[in-house]
């Protein structure tokens, strides 16, 4: 049973427009959410994160929104650039006891930004 | 900028052979993770270390996989014997322990394993 779901395998947007990538989760115990970007033949690169006590976090062109009641988060990229073309993974984690939990990843969304 | 190092980057091996991967985390990162990523899927945790101790190896196929981090720094993941279904990208990640920033895991470039 997938705890983190990215229902759109791919997304295509025009350069300069907004890219919106979506992610849903089922485990209400998750308390931290992250987005990673991955180019072919490379490891995932950390992009941006958000704690469950917040509903928005912004870093330059990237903004993550969290809707806890809907168990939904989204990544907005504005403006989109061709170099943003990559696979984007949503991940979630939780603390329990004194241990830091591992990341649970979605299957990824392949973003293509066309010039 | 500090990075997670992994070697080799690519490995081709025959079924039933042994194979080993190496990871050197970012200096000072006490937590180290090994993930496996199958094409079209997200990474899935195999084993998590806190210093030299295993924190979580519930998803590690222990009949053929082993992992160690003897001095709490670099780590080795071994598969013996390799099976065709082990073909995947093996990713190492590290993080600082603790709340908040400790959730941010930094990944190495991965080892692409092909079992023939």
Coordinates of N, CA and C in Angstrom, one line a residue:
Chain A
X1 N 0.8 -1.2 0.0 CA 0.0 0.0 0.0 C 0.9 1.2 0.0
X2 N 0.7 2.1 -1.0 CA 1.6 3.3 -1.1 C 1.2 4.3 -0.2
X3 N 2.1 4.8 0.7 CA 1.8 5.8 1.6 C 1.9 7.2 1.0
X4 N 2.8 7.3 0.0 CA 3.0 8.6 -0.7 C 2.7 8.4 -2.2
X5 N 1.8 9.2 -2.7 CA 1.4 9.0 -4.1 C 1.6 10.2 -4.9
X6 N 2.2 10.0 -6.1 CA 2.2 11.1 -7.1 C 1.5 10.5 -8.3
X7 N 0.3 11.0 -8.5 CA -0.6 10.4 -9.5 C -0.3 10.8 -10.9
X8 N 0.5 11.8 -11.1 CA 0.8 12.2 -12.5 C 2.2 11.8 -12.8
X9 N 2.3 10.8 -13.7 CA 3.7 10.3 -14.1 C 4.5 11.4 -14.8
X10 N 3.8 12.3 -15.5 CA 4.5 13.3 -16.3 C 3.7 14.6 -16.4
X11 N 4.5 15.6 -16.7 CA 3.9 17.0 -16.8 C 4.7 17.8 -17.8
X12 N 4.0 18.5 -18.7 CA 4.7 19.3 -19.7 C 4.2 20.7 -19.6
X13 N 5.2 21.7 -19.4 CA 4.8 23.1 -19.3 C 5.7 23.9 -20.2
X14 N 5.2 25.1 -20.6 CA 6.0 26.0 -21.4 C 7.0 26.8 -20.5
X15 N 8.1 27.1 -21.0 CA 9.1 27.9 -20.3 C 8.4 29.2 -19.9
X16 N 8.7 29.6 -18.6 CA 8.1 30.9 -18.1 C 6.8 30.7 -17.4
X17 N 6.1 29.6 -17.7 CA 4.9 29.4 -17.0 C 5.1 28.7 -15.7
X18 N 4.0 28.5 -14.9 CA 4.1 27.8 -13.6 C 4.0 26.3 -13.8
X19 N 4.8 25.6 -13.1 CA 4.7 24.1 -13.0 C 4.1 23.8 -11.6
X20 N 3.1 22.9 -11.6 CA 2.5 22.5 -10.3 C 2.6 21.0 -10.2
X21 N 3.4 20.5 -9.3 CA 3.5 19.0 -9.1 C 2.8 18.7 -7.8
X22 N 2.0 17.6 -7.8 CA 1.1 17.3 -6.7 C 1.5 16.0 -6.1
X23 N 1.2 15.8 -4.8 CA 1.5 14.7 -4.0 C 0.5 14.5 -2.9
X24 N 0.1 13.2 -2.7 CA -0.9 12.9 -1.7 C -0.3 11.8 -0.7
X25 N -0.7 11.9 0.5 CA -0.2 10.9 1.4 C -1.3 10.3 2.3
X26 N -1.1 9.2 2.9 CA -2.1 8.5 3.6 C -1.8 8.5 5.1
X27 N -0.6 8.5 5.5 CA -0.2 8.4 6.9 C -0.2 9.7 7.6
X28 N -1.2 9.9 8.5 CA -1.3 11.1 9.3 C -0.2 11.4 10.3
X29 N 0.7 10.4 10.5 CA 1.8 10.5 11.4 C 3.0 11.2 10.7
X30 N 3.0 11.3 9.4 CA 4.1 12.0 8.8 C 4.2 13.5 9.3
X31 N 5.4 13.9 9.6 CA 5.5 15.3 10.2 C 6.5 16.1 9.4
X32 N 7.1 15.6 8.3 CA 8.0 16.4 7.5 C 7.9 15.9 6.1
X33 N 7.9 16.8 5.1 CA 7.7 16.5 3.7 C 8.8 17.2 2.9
X34 N 9.3 16.5 1.9 CA 10.4 17.0 1.1 C 10.2 16.7 -0.3
X35 N 10.8 17.6 -1.2 CA 10.8 17.4 -2.6 C 12.3 17.2 -3.1
X36 N 12.5 16.2 -3.9 CA 13.8 16.0 -4.5 C 13.6 16.0 -6.0
X37 N 14.7 16.4 -6.6 CA 14.8 16.5 -8.1 C 15.9 15.5 -8.5
X38 N 15.6 14.8 -9.6 CA 16.5 13.8 -10.0 C 16.7 13.8 -11.6
X39 N 18.0 14.0 -11.9 CA 18.4 13.9 -13.3 C 18.8 12.4 -13.6
X40 N 18.7 12.0 -14.9 CA 19.1 10.6 -15.2 C 20.5 10.3 -14.8
X41 N 20.7 9.1 -14.3 CA 22.0 8.6 -13.9 C 22.7 9.4 -12.7
X42 N 21.9 10.2 -12.0 CA 22.4 10.9 -10.8 C 21.5 10.6 -9.6
X43 N 22.0 10.8 -8.4 CA 21.2 10.7 -7.2 C 20.2 11.8 -7.1
X44 N 19.2 11.6 -6.3 CA 18.2 12.7 -6.0 C 18.9 13.9 -5.3
X45 N 18.5 15.1 -5.7 CA 19.0 16.3 -5.1 C 17.9 17.0 -4.3
X46 N 18.2 17.3 -3.0 CA 17.2 17.9 -2.2 C 16.9 19.3 -2.7
X47 N 15.6 19.6 -2.7 CA 15.1 20.8 -3.3 C 14.5 21.8 -2.2
X48 N 13.5 21.3 -1.5 CA 12.8 22.1 -0.6 C 12.0 21.2 0.4
X49 N 11.7 21.7 1.6 CA 11.0 20.8 2.6 C 10.0 21.7 3.3
X50 N 9.1 21.0 4.0 CA 8.2 21.7 4.9 C 7.8 20.8 6.1
X51 N 7.7 21.5 7.2 CA 7.3 20.8 8.4 C 5.8 20.8 8.5
X52 N 5.2 19.8 9.2 CA 3.8 19.7 9.2 C 3.1 20.8 10.0
X53 N 3.9 21.6 10.7 CA 3.3 22.7 11.5 C 3.2 24.0 10.6
X54 N 3.6 23.9 9.4 CA 3.5 25.0 8.5 C 2.6 24.6 7.3
X55 N 2.2 25.6 6.6 CA 1.4 25.3 5.4 C 2.0 25.8 4.1
X56 N 3.2 26.5 4.3 CA 3.8 27.1 3.1 C 5.3 27.3 3.4
X57 N 6.1 27.0 2.4 CA 7.6 27.3 2.5 C 8.0 27.7 1.1
X58 N 8.8 28.8 1.1 CA 9.2 29.3 -0.2 C 10.7 29.4 -0.3
X59 N 11.3 29.1 -1.4 CA 12.7 29.3 -1.6 C 13.0 29.6 -3.1
X60 N 13.1 30.9 -3.3 CA 13.4 31.4 -4.7 C 12.2 31.1 -5.6
X61 N 12.4 30.3 -6.6 CA 11.3 30.0 -7.6 C 10.5 28.9 -7.1
X62 N 10.8 28.2 -6.0 CA 10.1 27.0 -5.5 C 9.3 27.3 -4.3
X63 N 8.1 26.9 -4.3 CA 7.2 27.0 -3.1 C 6.5 25.7 -2.9
X64 N 6.5 25.2 -1.7 CA 5.8 24.0 -1.3 C 4.6 24.4 -0.4
X65 N 3.4 23.9 -0.8 CA 2.2 24.1 0.0 C 1.8 22.8 0.6
X66 N 1.3 22.9 1.9 CA 0.9 21.7 2.6 C -0.6 21.9 3.1
X67 N -1.4 21.0 2.7 CA -2.8 21.0 3.2 C -3.0 19.7 4.0
X68 N -2.8 19.8 5.3 CA -2.9 18.6 6.2 C -4.2 18.0 6.2
X69 N -5.3 18.8 6.2 CA -6.6 18.2 6.3 C -6.9 17.3 5.0
X70 N -6.4 17.7 3.9 CA -6.5 16.9 2.7 C -5.4 15.9 2.5
X71 N -4.4 15.9 3.3 CA -3.2 15.1 3.2 C -2.6 15.3 1.8
X72 N -2.4 16.5 1.4 CA -2.0 16.9 0.1 C -0.9 17.9 0.2
X73 N 0.1 17.8 -0.7 CA 1.1 18.9 -0.8 C 1.4 19.1 -2.3
X74 N 1.9 20.3 -2.6 CA 2.2 20.6 -4.0 C 3.5 21.4 -4.0
X75 N 4.1 21.3 -5.1 CA 5.4 22.1 -5.4 C 5.1 23.0 -6.6
X76 N 5.3 24.3 -6.4 CA 5.1 25.2 -7.5 C 6.4 25.8 -7.9
X77 N 6.7 25.8 -9.2 CA 7.9 26.3 -9.8 C 7.5 27.5 -10.7
X78 N 8.0 28.7 -10.3 CA 7.6 29.9 -11.1 C 8.8 30.8 -11.2
X79 N 9.3 31.2 -12.4 CA 8.8 30.7 -13.6 C 9.6 29.4 -13.9
X80 N 9.0 28.5 -14.7 CA 9.7 27.3 -15.1 C 10.7 27.6 -16.1
X81 N 11.8 26.8 -16.0 CA 13.0 27.0 -16.9 C 13.3 25.6 -17.5
X82 N 13.9 25.6 -18.7 CA 14.2 24.3 -19.3 C 15.1 23.4 -18.4
X83 N 16.0 24.0 -17.6 CA 16.9 23.3 -16.7 C 16.1 22.6 -15.6
X84 N 14.8 23.0 -15.4 CA 14.0 22.3 -14.4 C 13.5 20.9 -14.9
X85 N 13.7 20.6 -16.1 CA 13.3 19.3 -16.6 C 14.0 18.2 -15.9
X86 N 13.3 17.4 -15.2 CA 13.8 16.3 -14.4 C 12.6 15.5 -13.8
X87 N 13.0 14.5 -13.1 CA 11.9 13.7 -12.3 C 11.9 14.3 -10.9
X88 N 10.7 14.6 -10.4 CA 10.5 15.2 -9.1 C 9.9 14.2 -8.2
X89 N 10.5 13.9 -7.0 CA 10.0 13.0 -6.1 C 9.5 13.7 -4.8
X90 N 8.4 13.3 -4.4 CA 7.8 13.8 -3.1 C 8.2 12.7 -2.1
X91 N 8.6 13.1 -0.9 CA 9.0 12.2 0.2 C 8.4 12.7 1.5
X92 N 8.1 11.7 2.4 CA 7.6 12.1 3.7 C 8.3 11.3 4.8
X93 N 8.3 11.9 6.0 CA 9.1 11.2 7.1 C 8.4 11.5 8.4
X94 N 8.7 10.8 9.4 CA 8.2 11.1 10.7 C 9.3 10.7 11.8
X95 N 9.1 11.4 12.9 CA 10.0 11.0 14.0 C 9.2 10.0 14.9
X96 N 9.8 9.1 15.5 CA 9.2 8.3 16.5 C 10.2 7.8 17.5
X97 N 9.8 8.0 18.7 CA 10.8 7.7 19.8 C 11.9 8.7 19.7
X98 N 13.1 8.3 19.8 CA 14.3 9.2 19.6 C 14.9 9.0 18.3
X99 N 14.2 8.3 17.4 CA 14.8 8.0 16.1 C 14.2 8.9 15.0
X100 N 15.0 9.2 14.1 CA 14.6 9.9 12.9 C 14.2 8.9 11.8
X101 N 13.0 9.0 11.3 CA 12.4 8.1 10.4 C 13.0 8.2 9.0
X102 N 13.0 7.1 8.3 CA 13.5 7.1 6.9 C 12.4 7.8 6.0
X103 N 12.9 8.1 4.8 CA 12.0 8.8 3.8 C 11.2 7.8 3.1
X104 N 9.9 8.1 2.9 CA 9.0 7.3 2.1 C 8.7 8.1 0.8
X105 N 9.1 7.6 -0.3 CA 9.0 8.3 -1.6 C 7.8 7.9 -2.4
X106 N 7.3 8.9 -3.2 CA 6.4 8.6 -4.2 C 7.1 8.1 -5.4
X107 N 6.4 7.8 -6.5 CA 7.0 7.2 -7.7 C 7.6 8.2 -8.6
X108 N 7.3 9.5 -8.4 CA 7.9 10.6 -9.2 C 7.1 11.1 -10.3
X109 N 7.3 12.3 -10.6 CA 6.6 13.0 -11.8 C 7.7 13.5 -12.7
X110 N 7.7 13.2 -13.9 CA 8.7 13.7 -14.9 C 8.2 15.0 -15.4
X111 N 8.9 16.1 -15.2 CA 8.6 17.4 -15.6 C 9.4 17.7 -16.9
X112 N 8.7 18.2 -17.9 CA 9.4 18.6 -19.1 C 9.0 20.1 -19.3
X113 N 10.0 21.0 -19.4 CA 9.8 22.4 -19.6 C 10.3 22.7 -21.0
X114 N 9.3 23.1 -21.9 CA 9.7 23.3 -23.3 C 10.0 24.8 -23.6
X115 N 11.1 25.0 -24.3 CA 11.4 26.4 -24.6 C 10.4 27.1 -25.5
Chain B
X1 N 31.5 22.3 -1.9 CA 30.3 21.8 -1.2 C 30.5 20.3 -0.9
X2 N 30.3 19.8 0.3 CA 30.4 18.5 0.7 C 29.4 17.6 0.0
X3 N 29.9 16.4 -0.4 CA 29.0 15.5 -1.1 C 29.2 14.1 -0.6
X4 N 28.1 13.3 -0.8 CA 28.2 11.8 -0.5 C 28.9 11.1 -1.7
X5 N 29.9 10.4 -1.4 CA 30.7 9.7 -2.4 C 30.2 8.2 -2.5
X6 N 30.1 7.7 -3.7 CA 29.7 6.3 -3.9 C 30.6 5.7 -5.0
X7 N 31.0 4.4 -4.8 CA 31.7 3.7 -5.9 C 31.3 2.2 -5.9
X8 N 31.4 1.6 -7.0 CA 31.5 2.1 -8.3 C 30.3 2.8 -8.8
X9 N 30.3 3.6 -9.9 CA 29.1 4.2 -10.4 C 28.3 3.2 -11.2
X10 N 29.0 2.3 -11.8 CA 28.3 1.2 -12.6 C 28.9 -0.1 -12.3
X11 N 28.1 -1.1 -12.3 CA 28.6 -2.5 -12.0 C 27.7 -3.5 -12.8
X12 N 28.4 -4.3 -13.6 CA 27.7 -5.4 -14.3 C 28.3 -6.7 -13.7
X13 N 27.4 -7.6 -13.3 CA 27.8 -8.8 -12.7 C 26.9 -9.9 -13.2
X14 N 27.4 -11.1 -13.1 CA 26.6 -12.3 -13.5 C 25.8 -12.8 -12.3
X15 N 24.7 -13.4 -12.6 CA 23.9 -14.0 -11.6 C 24.7 -15.0 -10.8
X16 N 24.5 -15.0 -9.5 CA 25.2 -15.8 -8.4 C 26.5 -15.3 -8.0
X17 N 27.0 -14.2 -8.6 CA 28.3 -13.6 -8.2 C 28.0 -12.7 -7.0
X18 N 29.1 -12.4 -6.3 CA 29.0 -11.4 -5.2 C 29.4 -10.0 -5.7
X19 N 28.7 -9.0 -5.1 CA 29.0 -7.6 -5.5 C 29.0 -6.8 -4.3
X20 N 29.8 -5.7 -4.3 CA 29.8 -4.8 -3.1 C 29.8 -3.4 -3.6
X21 N 29.2 -2.5 -2.8 CA 29.1 -1.1 -3.1 C 29.7 -0.4 -1.8
X22 N 30.3 0.8 -2.1 CA 30.9 1.6 -1.0 C 30.3 3.0 -1.0
X23 N 30.2 3.5 0.2 CA 29.6 4.9 0.4 C 30.4 5.6 1.5
X24 N 30.7 6.8 1.2 CA 31.4 7.7 2.2 C 30.4 8.9 2.4
X25 N 29.8 9.1 3.5 CA 28.8 10.1 3.7 C 29.5 11.5 3.9
X26 N 28.7 12.5 4.0 CA 29.2 13.9 4.2 C 29.8 13.9 5.6
X27 N 31.0 14.5 5.8 CA 31.6 14.5 7.1 C 30.7 15.1 8.2
X28 N 30.7 14.3 9.3 CA 29.9 14.8 10.4 C 28.4 14.3 10.4
X29 N 28.0 13.7 9.3 CA 26.7 13.1 9.2 C 26.7 11.7 9.9
X30 N 25.9 11.7 11.0 CA 25.9 10.4 11.8 C 25.0 9.4 11.2
X31 N 24.0 9.8 10.5 CA 23.0 8.9 10.0 C 23.3 8.6 8.5
X32 N 23.3 7.3 8.2 CA 23.6 6.8 6.8 C 22.5 5.9 6.4
X33 N 22.1 6.0 5.1 CA 21.0 5.2 4.6 C 21.4 4.5 3.3
X34 N 21.0 3.3 3.0 CA 21.1 2.7 1.7 C 19.7 2.5 1.2
X35 N 19.4 3.0 0.0 CA 18.2 2.8 -0.7 C 18.4 2.1 -2.0
X36 N 17.3 1.4 -2.5 CA 17.3 0.8 -3.8 C 16.2 1.4 -4.6
X37 N 16.5 1.8 -5.8 CA 15.6 2.4 -6.7 C 15.4 1.6 -8.0
X38 N 14.3 1.0 -8.2 CA 13.9 0.3 -9.4 C 13.4 1.3 -10.4
X39 N 13.7 1.1 -11.7 CA 13.2 2.0 -12.7 C 11.7 2.3 -12.6
X40 N 11.4 3.6 -12.6 CA 10.0 3.9 -12.6 C 9.4 4.0 -11.2
X41 N 10.2 3.7 -10.2 CA 9.7 3.8 -8.8 C 10.6 4.8 -8.0
X42 N 10.1 5.1 -6.8 CA 10.9 6.0 -5.9 C 11.8 5.1 -5.2
X43 N 12.9 5.7 -4.6 CA 13.8 5.0 -3.8 C 13.1 4.3 -2.6
X44 N 13.6 3.1 -2.2 CA 13.0 2.4 -1.0 C 14.2 2.0 -0.1
X45 N 14.0 2.3 1.2 CA 15.0 2.1 2.2 C 15.4 0.6 2.3
X46 N 16.7 0.3 2.3 CA 17.2 -1.0 2.6 C 17.6 -1.1 4.1
X47 N 18.5 -0.1 4.5 CA 19.0 -0.1 5.8 C 19.4 1.3 6.2
X48 N 19.2 1.5 7.5 CA 19.6 2.8 8.1 C 20.5 2.6 9.3
X49 N 21.6 3.4 9.3 CA 22.6 3.4 10.4 C 22.6 4.7 11.2
X50 N 22.7 4.6 12.5 CA 23.0 5.7 13.3 C 24.4 5.4 13.9
X51 N 25.4 6.2 13.4 CA 26.8 5.9 13.7 C 27.1 4.5 13.2
X52 N 27.5 3.6 14.0 CA 27.9 2.2 13.5 C 26.7 1.2 13.8
X53 N 25.6 1.7 14.4 CA 24.5 0.8 14.7 C 23.4 0.8 13.7
X54 N 22.9 -0.4 13.4 CA 21.7 -0.5 12.5 C 20.5 0.0 13.2
X55 N 19.8 0.9 12.7 CA 18.5 1.4 13.2 C 17.3 0.7 12.6
X56 N 17.4 0.5 11.3 CA 16.3 -0.2 10.6 C 16.8 -1.0 9.5
X57 N 16.7 -2.3 9.5 CA 17.0 -3.1 8.4 C 15.8 -4.1 8.0
X58 N 14.6 -3.6 8.4 CA 13.5 -4.4 8.2 C 13.2 -4.8 6.7
X59 N 13.6 -4.0 5.8 CA 13.4 -4.2 4.4 C 14.6 -4.8 3.7
X60 N 15.6 -5.1 4.4 CA 16.9 -5.7 3.8 C 16.7 -7.2 3.7
X61 N 16.8 -7.7 2.5 CA 16.7 -9.2 2.3 C 18.0 -9.9 2.9
X62 N 17.9 -10.2 4.1 CA 19.1 -10.6 4.8 C 19.7 -12.0 4.4
X63 N 18.9 -12.7 3.6 CA 19.5 -14.0 3.1 C 20.6 -13.7 2.1
X64 N 20.6 -12.6 1.5 CA 21.6 -12.3 0.5 C 22.3 -10.9 0.6
X65 N 21.7 -10.0 1.3 CA 22.2 -8.7 1.5 C 22.8 -8.5 2.9
X66 N 23.9 -7.8 2.9 CA 24.5 -7.4 4.2 C 25.0 -6.0 4.1
X67 N 25.1 -5.3 5.2 CA 25.6 -3.9 5.3 C 26.3 -3.7 6.5
X68 N 27.4 -2.9 6.4 CA 28.2 -2.6 7.6 C 28.7 -1.2 7.6
X69 N 28.9 -0.7 8.8 CA 29.5 0.7 8.9 C 30.3 0.6 10.2
X70 N 31.5 -0.1 10.0 CA 32.2 -0.5 11.2 C 32.7 0.6 12.1
X71 N 33.2 1.7 11.5 CA 33.8 2.8 12.3 C 32.8 4.0 12.4
X72 N 31.6 3.8 11.9 CA 30.6 4.8 12.0 C 30.8 5.9 11.0
X73 N 31.7 5.6 9.9 CA 31.9 6.6 8.9 C 31.4 6.1 7.6
X74 N 32.3 5.4 6.8 CA 31.9 4.9 5.5 C 31.2 3.5 5.7
X75 N 30.6 3.1 4.6 CA 29.7 1.9 4.7 C 29.9 1.1 3.5
X76 N 29.6 -0.2 3.6 CA 29.6 -1.2 2.5 C 28.3 -2.0 2.5
X77 N 27.8 -2.1 1.3 CA 26.6 -2.9 1.1 C 27.0 -4.1 0.2
X78 N 26.7 -5.3 0.6 CA 27.1 -6.4 -0.2 C 25.9 -7.3 -0.6
X79 N 26.0 -7.9 -1.8 CA 24.9 -8.8 -2.2 C 25.6 -10.1 -2.6
X80 N 25.2 -11.2 -2.1 CA 25.8 -12.5 -2.4 C 24.8 -13.6 -2.1
X81 N 24.3 -14.3 -3.1 CA 24.6 -14.2 -4.5 C 23.7 -13.2 -5.2
X82 N 24.1 -12.5 -6.2 CA 23.3 -11.6 -6.9 C 22.2 -12.3 -7.8
X83 N 21.0 -11.8 -7.9 CA 20.0 -12.3 -8.7 C 19.5 -11.3 -9.7
X84 N 18.9 -11.8 -10.8 CA 18.5 -10.9 -11.8 C 17.6 -9.7 -11.3
X85 N 16.8 -10.0 -10.3 CA 15.9 -9.0 -9.8 C 16.6 -7.9 -9.0
X86 N 17.9 -8.1 -8.7 CA 18.6 -7.1 -8.0 C 19.1 -5.9 -8.9
X87 N 18.9 -6.0 -10.2 CA 19.3 -5.0 -11.1 C 18.5 -3.7 -10.7
X88 N 19.2 -2.7 -10.3 CA 18.6 -1.4 -9.8 C 19.6 -0.4 -9.6
X89 N 19.2 0.8 -9.2 CA 20.2 1.8 -8.7 C 20.2 1.7 -7.2
X90 N 21.4 1.7 -6.7 CA 21.6 1.6 -5.2 C 22.2 3.0 -4.8
X91 N 21.4 3.6 -3.9 CA 21.7 5.0 -3.5 C 22.1 5.0 -2.0
X92 N 23.1 5.8 -1.7 CA 23.5 6.1 -0.4 C 23.1 7.5 0.0
X93 N 22.6 7.7 1.2 CA 22.3 9.1 1.6 C 22.8 9.3 3.1
X94 N 23.0 10.5 3.4 CA 23.4 10.8 4.8 C 22.7 12.0 5.3
X95 N 22.6 12.1 6.6 CA 21.9 13.3 7.2 C 22.5 13.5 8.6
X96 N 22.2 14.7 9.1 CA 22.5 15.0 10.5 C 21.4 14.5 11.4
X97 N 21.6 14.0 12.5 CA 20.5 13.5 13.4 C 19.8 14.7 14.0
X98 N 18.6 14.5 14.4 CA 17.9 15.5 15.1 C 16.6 16.0 14.4
X99 N 15.9 16.9 15.0 CA 14.7 17.4 14.4 C 14.9 18.5 13.3
X100 N 14.0 18.6 12.5 CA 14.1 19.6 11.4 C 15.1 19.3 10.4
X101 N 16.3 19.9 10.4 CA 17.3 19.7 9.4 C 17.7 18.2 9.3
X102 N 17.5 17.5 10.3 CA 17.9 16.1 10.2 C 17.1 15.3 9.2
X103 N 15.9 15.8 8.9 CA 15.1 15.1 7.9 C 15.7 15.2 6.5
X104 N 16.5 16.2 6.3 CA 17.0 16.4 4.9 C 18.2 15.5 4.6
X105 N 17.9 14.5 3.8 CA 18.9 13.5 3.4 C 19.6 13.9 2.1
X106 N 20.9 13.8 2.1 CA 21.7 14.1 0.9 C 22.2 12.9 0.3
X107 N 21.9 12.7 -1.0 CA 22.2 11.5 -1.7 C 23.5 11.6 -2.5
X108 N 24.1 10.4 -2.6 CA 25.2 10.3 -3.5 C 24.7 10.0 -5.0
X109 N 25.7 9.8 -5.9 CA 25.3 9.7 -7.3 C 24.7 8.3 -7.6
X110 N 24.9 7.3 -6.7 CA 24.3 6.0 -6.9 C 25.2 5.1 -7.6
X111 N 24.9 3.8 -7.5 CA 25.6 2.7 -8.3 C 24.5 2.0 -9.1
X112 N 24.7 2.0 -10.4 CA 23.8 1.3 -11.3 C 24.2 -0.1 -11.4
X113 N 23.5 -1.1 -10.9 CA 23.8 -2.5 -10.9 C 23.0 -3.2 -12.0
X114 N 23.7 -3.9 -12.9 CA 23.0 -4.8 -13.8 C 23.5 -6.2 -13.6
X115 N 22.5 -7.1 -13.4 CA 22.8 -8.5 -13.2 C 22.4 -9.3 -14.4
X116 N 23.3 -10.0 -15.0 CA 23.1 -10.7 -16.3 C 23.0 -12.2 -16.0

